[in-house]
Coordinates of C-alpha atoms in Angstrom, one line a residue:
M11 CA 12.7 1.0 -13.4
L12 CA 16.5 0.2 -13.2
L13 CA 18.6 2.8 -11.4
S14 CA 20.0 3.2 -15.1
Q15 CA 17.3 4.1 -16.8
F16 CA 16.5 6.4 -14.0
E17 CA 19.7 8.2 -14.0
G18 CA 18.7 8.6 -17.9
R19 CA 14.9 9.3 -17.4
F20 CA 16.2 11.6 -14.3
P21 CA 20.0 13.8 -14.8
T22 CA 18.7 16.8 -13.1
E23 CA 16.6 18.4 -10.8
E24 CA 15.4 20.3 -13.9
S25 CA 13.9 16.9 -15.8
C26 CA 12.0 16.0 -13.1
V27 CA 9.8 20.0 -12.8
S28 CA 9.3 18.8 -16.5
Y29 CA 7.4 15.7 -15.9
F30 CA 5.6 16.7 -13.0
R31 CA 4.1 19.8 -14.7
D32 CA 3.3 17.3 -17.6
I33 CA 1.7 15.0 -15.2
R34 CA -0.2 17.8 -13.6
I35 CA -0.8 19.1 -17.1
I36 CA -2.6 16.0 -17.9
Q37 CA -4.4 15.6 -14.6
G38 CA -5.7 19.2 -14.5
V39 CA -4.5 21.9 -12.6
S40 CA -7.7 24.2 -10.5
C41 CA -7.4 27.7 -9.8
P42 CA -7.1 27.5 -5.7
N43 CA -8.8 31.1 -5.9
C44 CA -11.6 30.4 -8.6
G45 CA -11.5 26.7 -9.6
V46 CA -10.5 27.6 -13.2
K47 CA -8.8 24.5 -15.1
T48 CA -5.3 26.5 -16.5
D49 CA -2.1 25.0 -18.0
K50 CA 0.2 28.0 -18.4
W51 CA 2.9 27.5 -17.0
L52 CA 5.6 30.1 -15.7
Q53 CA 9.3 29.4 -16.4
G54 CA 10.8 31.6 -14.6
R55 CA 8.8 31.0 -11.1
K56 CA 8.4 27.1 -11.8
A57 CA 4.6 27.9 -11.6
F58 CA 1.2 27.5 -12.9
Q59 CA -0.4 30.5 -13.1
C60 CA -4.7 31.0 -13.6
T61 CA -5.8 32.4 -17.1
K62 CA -8.7 34.0 -15.2
C63 CA -7.8 36.1 -12.0
G64 CA -3.6 35.9 -12.6
C65 CA -2.9 33.7 -9.5
S66 CA 0.5 31.6 -9.3
I67 CA -0.1 28.4 -7.9
P68 CA 3.2 26.5 -7.5
L69 CA 4.0 23.0 -9.2
T70 CA 4.2 21.4 -5.9
K71 CA 0.8 23.1 -5.1
G72 CA -2.4 20.4 -3.9
T73 CA 0.1 17.6 -4.1
V74 CA 2.3 15.5 -1.4
M75 CA 5.5 17.1 -1.6
E76 CA 3.2 20.4 -0.6
H77 CA 5.2 23.2 1.4
S78 CA 8.1 20.5 1.7
K79 CA 11.7 22.6 1.1
L80 CA 13.4 19.1 -0.6
S81 CA 14.1 19.1 -3.8
L82 CA 11.4 17.8 -5.5
R83 CA 14.5 15.6 -7.3
T84 CA 15.3 14.0 -4.0
W85 CA 11.1 12.9 -3.9
F86 CA 12.0 11.0 -7.1
Y87 CA 15.3 9.2 -5.9
A88 CA 12.9 8.4 -3.1
M89 CA 10.2 6.8 -5.1
H90 CA 12.4 4.9 -6.8
L91 CA 14.1 4.1 -3.8
M92 CA 10.9 2.7 -2.7
T93 CA 9.4 1.0 -5.7
S94 CA 12.4 -0.6 -7.0
I95 CA 13.7 -2.9 -4.1
K96 CA 11.4 -5.5 -3.2
Q97 CA 11.9 -5.5 0.4
V98 CA 10.6 -2.6 3.2
L99 CA 13.3 0.2 3.4
S100 CA 14.0 2.0 7.2
A101 CA 14.9 5.3 6.7
K102 CA 18.1 4.8 7.8
E103 CA 18.9 4.0 4.6
V104 CA 17.0 6.1 2.4
Q105 CA 18.5 9.0 4.9
H106 CA 22.4 7.5 3.4
Q107 CA 21.6 7.2 0.5
L108 CA 20.0 10.8 -0.4
R109 CA 22.4 12.1 1.6
I110 CA 20.8 14.2 2.9
E111 CA 22.3 15.9 7.1
Q112 CA 18.6 15.2 8.9
Y113 CA 16.9 12.3 9.6
P114 CA 13.6 13.9 10.2
P115 CA 12.4 15.3 6.7
V116 CA 13.0 11.8 4.8
W117 CA 11.1 10.1 7.9
L118 CA 8.6 12.0 7.2
M119 CA 8.6 12.1 3.4
M120 CA 8.4 8.4 3.3
M121 CA 5.4 8.3 5.8
K122 CA 3.3 10.9 3.5
L123 CA 4.0 9.0 0.7
R124 CA 2.6 5.6 2.6
N125 CA -0.5 7.5 3.6
I126 CA -0.9 8.1 -0.3
M127 CA 0.0 4.6 -1.0
G128 CA -3.4 4.0 1.7
K129 CA -5.7 6.7 -0.3
R130 CA -4.9 5.4 -3.7
D131 CA -6.0 1.5 -2.3
S132 CA -9.3 2.8 -0.5
I133 CA -10.9 3.9 -3.0
Y134 CA -11.2 0.3 -4.5
Q135 CA -12.7 -3.1 -3.1
L136 CA -12.0 -6.6 -3.9
S137 CA -14.9 -8.5 -5.2
D138 CA -15.9 -12.6 -6.6
E139 CA -13.9 -14.7 -3.0
V140 CA -11.9 -13.6 -0.1
E141 CA -10.2 -15.5 2.6
L142 CA -10.6 -13.3 6.1
D143 CA -8.6 -13.4 8.7
E144 CA -7.0 -11.4 12.1
A145 CA -3.6 -11.5 12.7
F146 CA -0.8 -9.5 15.3
F147 CA 1.9 -7.8 14.9
P148 CA 4.7 -7.1 17.6
I149 CA 4.6 -3.6 18.5
R150 CA 7.0 -0.9 20.4
I151 CA 4.8 -1.3 24.4
P152 CA 3.3 2.3 24.4
E153 CA 4.4 5.0 26.7
E154 CA 1.8 4.8 28.8
A155 CA 2.0 0.7 29.3
R156 CA 5.4 1.1 30.6
G157 CA 5.7 -0.6 33.6
E158 CA 2.7 -2.8 33.7
K159 CA 2.7 -6.1 33.7
I160 CA 3.4 -7.5 30.4
K161 CA -0.1 -10.0 29.4
R162 CA -0.6 -12.4 26.8
G163 CA -2.6 -13.7 24.8
A164 CA -4.6 -11.6 22.3
G165 CA -4.5 -8.1 24.7
S166 CA -0.4 -8.5 25.5
Q167 CA 0.6 -5.0 24.8
Q168 CA 3.0 -6.3 22.6
Q169 CA 0.7 -7.1 20.0
A170 CA -1.4 -5.0 17.8
K171 CA -4.9 -6.3 15.8
V172 CA -4.5 -5.9 12.1
L173 CA -7.6 -7.8 9.8
V174 CA -5.7 -8.6 6.8
I175 CA -8.1 -9.9 4.3
V176 CA -7.2 -11.3 0.1
E177 CA -8.8 -11.7 -2.4
S178 CA -8.5 -15.8 -3.8
K179 CA -9.4 -17.8 -6.7
P180 CA -9.3 -21.6 -7.0
V181 CA -6.2 -22.2 -9.4
D182 CA -8.5 -24.4 -11.6
T183 CA -11.3 -21.9 -12.1
V184 CA -8.7 -19.4 -12.8
L185 CA -7.0 -21.9 -15.4
Q186 CA -11.1 -22.1 -17.0
Q187 CA -11.4 -18.6 -17.4
Y188 CA -7.8 -17.6 -19.1
L189 CA -8.5 -21.3 -21.3
C190 CA -12.4 -20.2 -22.3
E191 CA -11.6 -16.6 -23.9
A192 CA -9.1 -18.6 -26.0
T193 CA -6.7 -16.0 -26.3
E194 CA -3.3 -16.4 -27.5
Q195 CA -2.3 -14.5 -24.1
S196 CA -4.6 -15.8 -22.4
I197 CA -3.6 -19.7 -23.3
R198 CA 0.6 -18.9 -22.2
K199 CA -1.1 -17.9 -19.4
A200 CA -2.3 -20.8 -18.9
S201 CA 0.7 -22.6 -19.2
K202 CA 2.3 -20.5 -17.3
L203 CA 0.0 -20.4 -13.8
A204 CA -0.7 -23.8 -14.4
K205 CA 3.6 -25.1 -14.1
K206 CA 3.2 -22.7 -11.3
A207 CA 0.4 -24.5 -9.8
E208 CA 3.0 -27.9 -10.0
R209 CA 5.6 -26.1 -8.1
Q210 CA 3.2 -24.6 -5.5
S211 CA 1.1 -26.9 -2.5
I212 CA -1.0 -23.7 -2.6
G213 CA -4.6 -24.5 -4.8
K214 CA -5.3 -20.5 -5.0
V215 CA -4.4 -18.0 -7.2
V216 CA -3.4 -14.6 -5.0
H217 CA -4.9 -11.3 -6.6
Y218 CA -5.9 -8.5 -4.6
I219 CA -5.0 -8.0 -0.8
K220 CA -5.6 -5.0 1.9
M221 CA -4.7 -4.9 5.8
F222 CA -6.1 -2.7 8.9
V223 CA -4.7 -2.3 11.7
I224 CA -8.1 -2.2 14.4
D225 CA -8.1 -2.1 18.0
N226 CA -10.6 -4.6 18.7
L227 CA -11.9 -7.6 17.3
S228 CA -15.6 -7.2 17.8
A229 CA -18.6 -7.9 15.7
D230 CA -19.0 -3.4 14.8
T231 CA -15.7 -3.0 13.8
L232 CA -14.6 -5.5 11.8
D233 CA -18.2 -5.0 10.1
K234 CA -17.6 -0.6 9.4
I235 CA -14.1 -2.4 7.7
V236 CA -15.7 -5.3 5.2
R237 CA -18.6 -3.8 3.9
K238 CA -16.4 -0.7 3.4
H239 CA -13.7 -2.9 1.4
I240 CA -15.2 -6.0 -0.7
D241 CA -17.8 -6.2 -2.3
K242 CA -22.1 -7.3 -1.8
D243 CA -21.6 -9.8 -4.2
T244 CA -18.2 -11.5 -2.4
V245 CA -17.9 -14.8 -0.9
I246 CA -16.4 -14.7 2.0
V247 CA -14.3 -17.3 3.5
S248 CA -13.2 -17.3 6.9
D249 CA -12.7 -19.5 10.0
G250 CA -16.1 -19.5 11.7
S251 CA -15.1 -16.6 14.5
S252 CA -17.4 -15.1 16.6
S253 CA -16.7 -11.1 15.5
H254 CA -18.0 -12.8 11.7
I255 CA -21.6 -13.5 13.4
N256 CA -23.0 -10.4 10.6
F257 CA -21.0 -11.7 7.4
E258 CA -23.9 -14.0 6.0
G259 CA -27.1 -12.4 5.3
Y260 CA -24.9 -9.4 3.9
F261 CA -22.7 -10.9 1.6
K262 CA -23.4 -12.8 -1.3
G263 CA -22.0 -16.2 0.3
Y264 CA -19.8 -17.4 4.0
E265 CA -17.5 -20.0 4.0
R266 CA -16.9 -20.6 7.5
H267 CA -14.5 -23.3 8.1
V268 CA -14.5 -24.6 11.9
E269 CA -11.7 -27.5 11.7
S270 CA -9.4 -28.9 15.2
N271 CA -6.6 -29.8 11.9
V272 CA -5.8 -26.0 12.0
D273 CA -3.7 -26.4 8.9
S274 CA -6.2 -28.3 7.2
V275 CA -8.4 -25.3 7.4
V276 CA -4.6 -23.5 6.3
K277 CA -4.0 -25.3 4.0
T278 CA -6.8 -25.4 2.2
H279 CA -9.3 -22.5 2.9
L280 CA -7.3 -19.4 3.3
P281 CA -3.2 -20.1 2.1
W282 CA -3.2 -17.2 0.7
V283 CA -4.2 -14.8 3.9
H284 CA -1.6 -17.0 6.0
V285 CA 1.0 -16.3 3.6
V286 CA 0.6 -12.3 3.3
I287 CA 0.4 -12.3 7.0
G288 CA 4.0 -13.4 7.4
R289 CA 5.5 -11.7 4.8
C290 CA 4.1 -8.9 5.9
R291 CA 5.2 -9.6 9.8
S292 CA 9.1 -11.3 8.6
G293 CA 9.1 -8.5 6.8
I294 CA 8.4 -5.1 8.7
A295 CA 10.3 -7.1 11.6
A296 CA 13.6 -7.3 9.0
I297 CA 14.3 -3.7 9.2
H298 CA 12.2 -1.4 11.9
G299 CA 11.4 -5.0 14.8
E300 CA 8.6 -3.5 16.9
V301 CA 7.3 0.0 15.6
D302 CA 4.7 2.3 17.8
K303 CA 1.2 1.4 16.2
Q304 CA 0.7 4.8 15.5
F305 CA 2.9 3.6 12.0
L306 CA 1.9 0.4 12.3
Q307 CA -0.8 1.2 9.6
L308 CA 1.2 2.5 7.4
Y309 CA 4.0 0.1 7.0
L310 CA 0.9 -2.2 5.9
N311 CA 0.3 0.8 3.0
E312 CA 2.9 0.0 2.1
F313 CA 3.7 -3.5 2.0
C314 CA -0.3 -4.2 0.3
W315 CA 0.4 -1.1 -2.3
K316 CA 3.3 -2.5 -4.3
F317 CA 2.1 -6.2 -3.3
N318 CA -0.7 -5.4 -5.4
R319 CA 0.3 -4.0 -8.5
R320 CA 4.1 -6.6 -8.1
F321 CA 3.7 -7.0 -11.6
F322 CA 4.0 -3.4 -12.7
K323 CA 8.0 -3.9 -10.9
D324 CA 10.7 -3.1 -13.6
S325 CA 8.4 -2.2 -16.9
C326 CA 10.1 -0.6 -19.4
D327 CA 6.8 1.0 -20.4
P328 CA 6.4 3.9 -18.1
K329 CA 2.1 3.0 -18.2
Y330 CA 3.1 0.2 -15.8
D331 CA 6.4 1.3 -14.5
L332 CA 5.5 1.0 -10.2
F333 CA 8.0 4.1 -10.2
D334 CA 5.9 6.4 -13.1
R335 CA 2.8 5.1 -10.7
L336 CA 3.7 6.4 -7.4
V337 CA 5.3 10.0 -9.0
K338 CA 1.0 9.8 -10.5
I339 CA -0.6 9.5 -7.6
A340 CA 1.9 11.8 -5.7
A341 CA 0.5 14.5 -7.6
I342 CA -3.3 14.0 -6.6
Y343 CA -3.1 13.2 -2.9
T344 CA -1.5 15.5 -0.4
S345 CA -0.9 14.4 3.4
D346 CA -1.8 15.6 6.6
I347 CA 0.5 13.5 8.1
K348 CA 3.5 16.3 10.2
W349 CA 7.1 15.7 12.2
R350 CA 5.2 17.4 15.2
D351 CA 2.2 14.8 15.5
Y352 CA 4.6 12.1 15.8
Y353 CA 6.5 10.8 19.3
L354 CA 9.4 9.5 18.3
P355 CA 12.2 7.8 20.6
D356 CA 16.2 8.8 20.3
D357 CA 16.9 5.0 19.3
E358 CA 13.4 4.6 16.8
I359 CA 14.5 3.2 13.9
V360 CA 12.4 4.0 11.1

């Protein structure tokens, strides 16, 4: 959604309240005391009222905005900024744009939104065929490790291990599916994909992605994640790491690509997982530099959520607009992230 469209739809706090109220009614508002659903609205209190026990239910009760002292329009504006710009935004920049005096409320608001992005994506599984690999992201050296000799390689205190999973298919397979459908829309998609494939050296089409911060590269650690987030009827393509020994036999298929020519493996079999790693790592580094490991998963959540909905950006239809989708999940999910749970150095720029 463009800025002019946002200003036109939500010029006042009241317009935001009205829209969020309608969203909550559609999704269903339940009384926290007796569980009865209600749509009775108390305009003066800006709250719902239970038709059975008379309990007053604040508009933001049970949402990501619960307990926040920021106005609803401030939340909406932050969501607009986060969804309308492809790059990662810092809380400092959002604080400046919203003209908010204090930094902590803005930081907390954005972290809560990143938290619910991850919660939403966690309900979906990747399927069909996926590329899988591990990556290392630069992080701020933990307080307890400062003063120690800096290690090199996978065990470095300056790096966090991240598991990256990308759902992809060969271009030829997708083209064949489109042409078999033989509809006007599918033929148009096939033509667009064929032209794009000619311009790119990547022979695969990417769909959805997931990224997870992990403590180690053991097979047990990876097994727990992949079995939860990848459908069993899936073919996994990887570089044949020893951490992947349990994939074969559990999933539909497992392809190992161990070759002396690493570039060949990446370009042919694991292209998109490395594209995703590069884009995410450079995007975070460009804005935040080094981040604390405890925050990294939240930044990964935002990158994955936006990437998985990249075709919804700036849609003229509210049903598909990225901003509206974020507002809808903001009405469903709560976040347990609290400012006091985190230590932020004075020079931390997030």
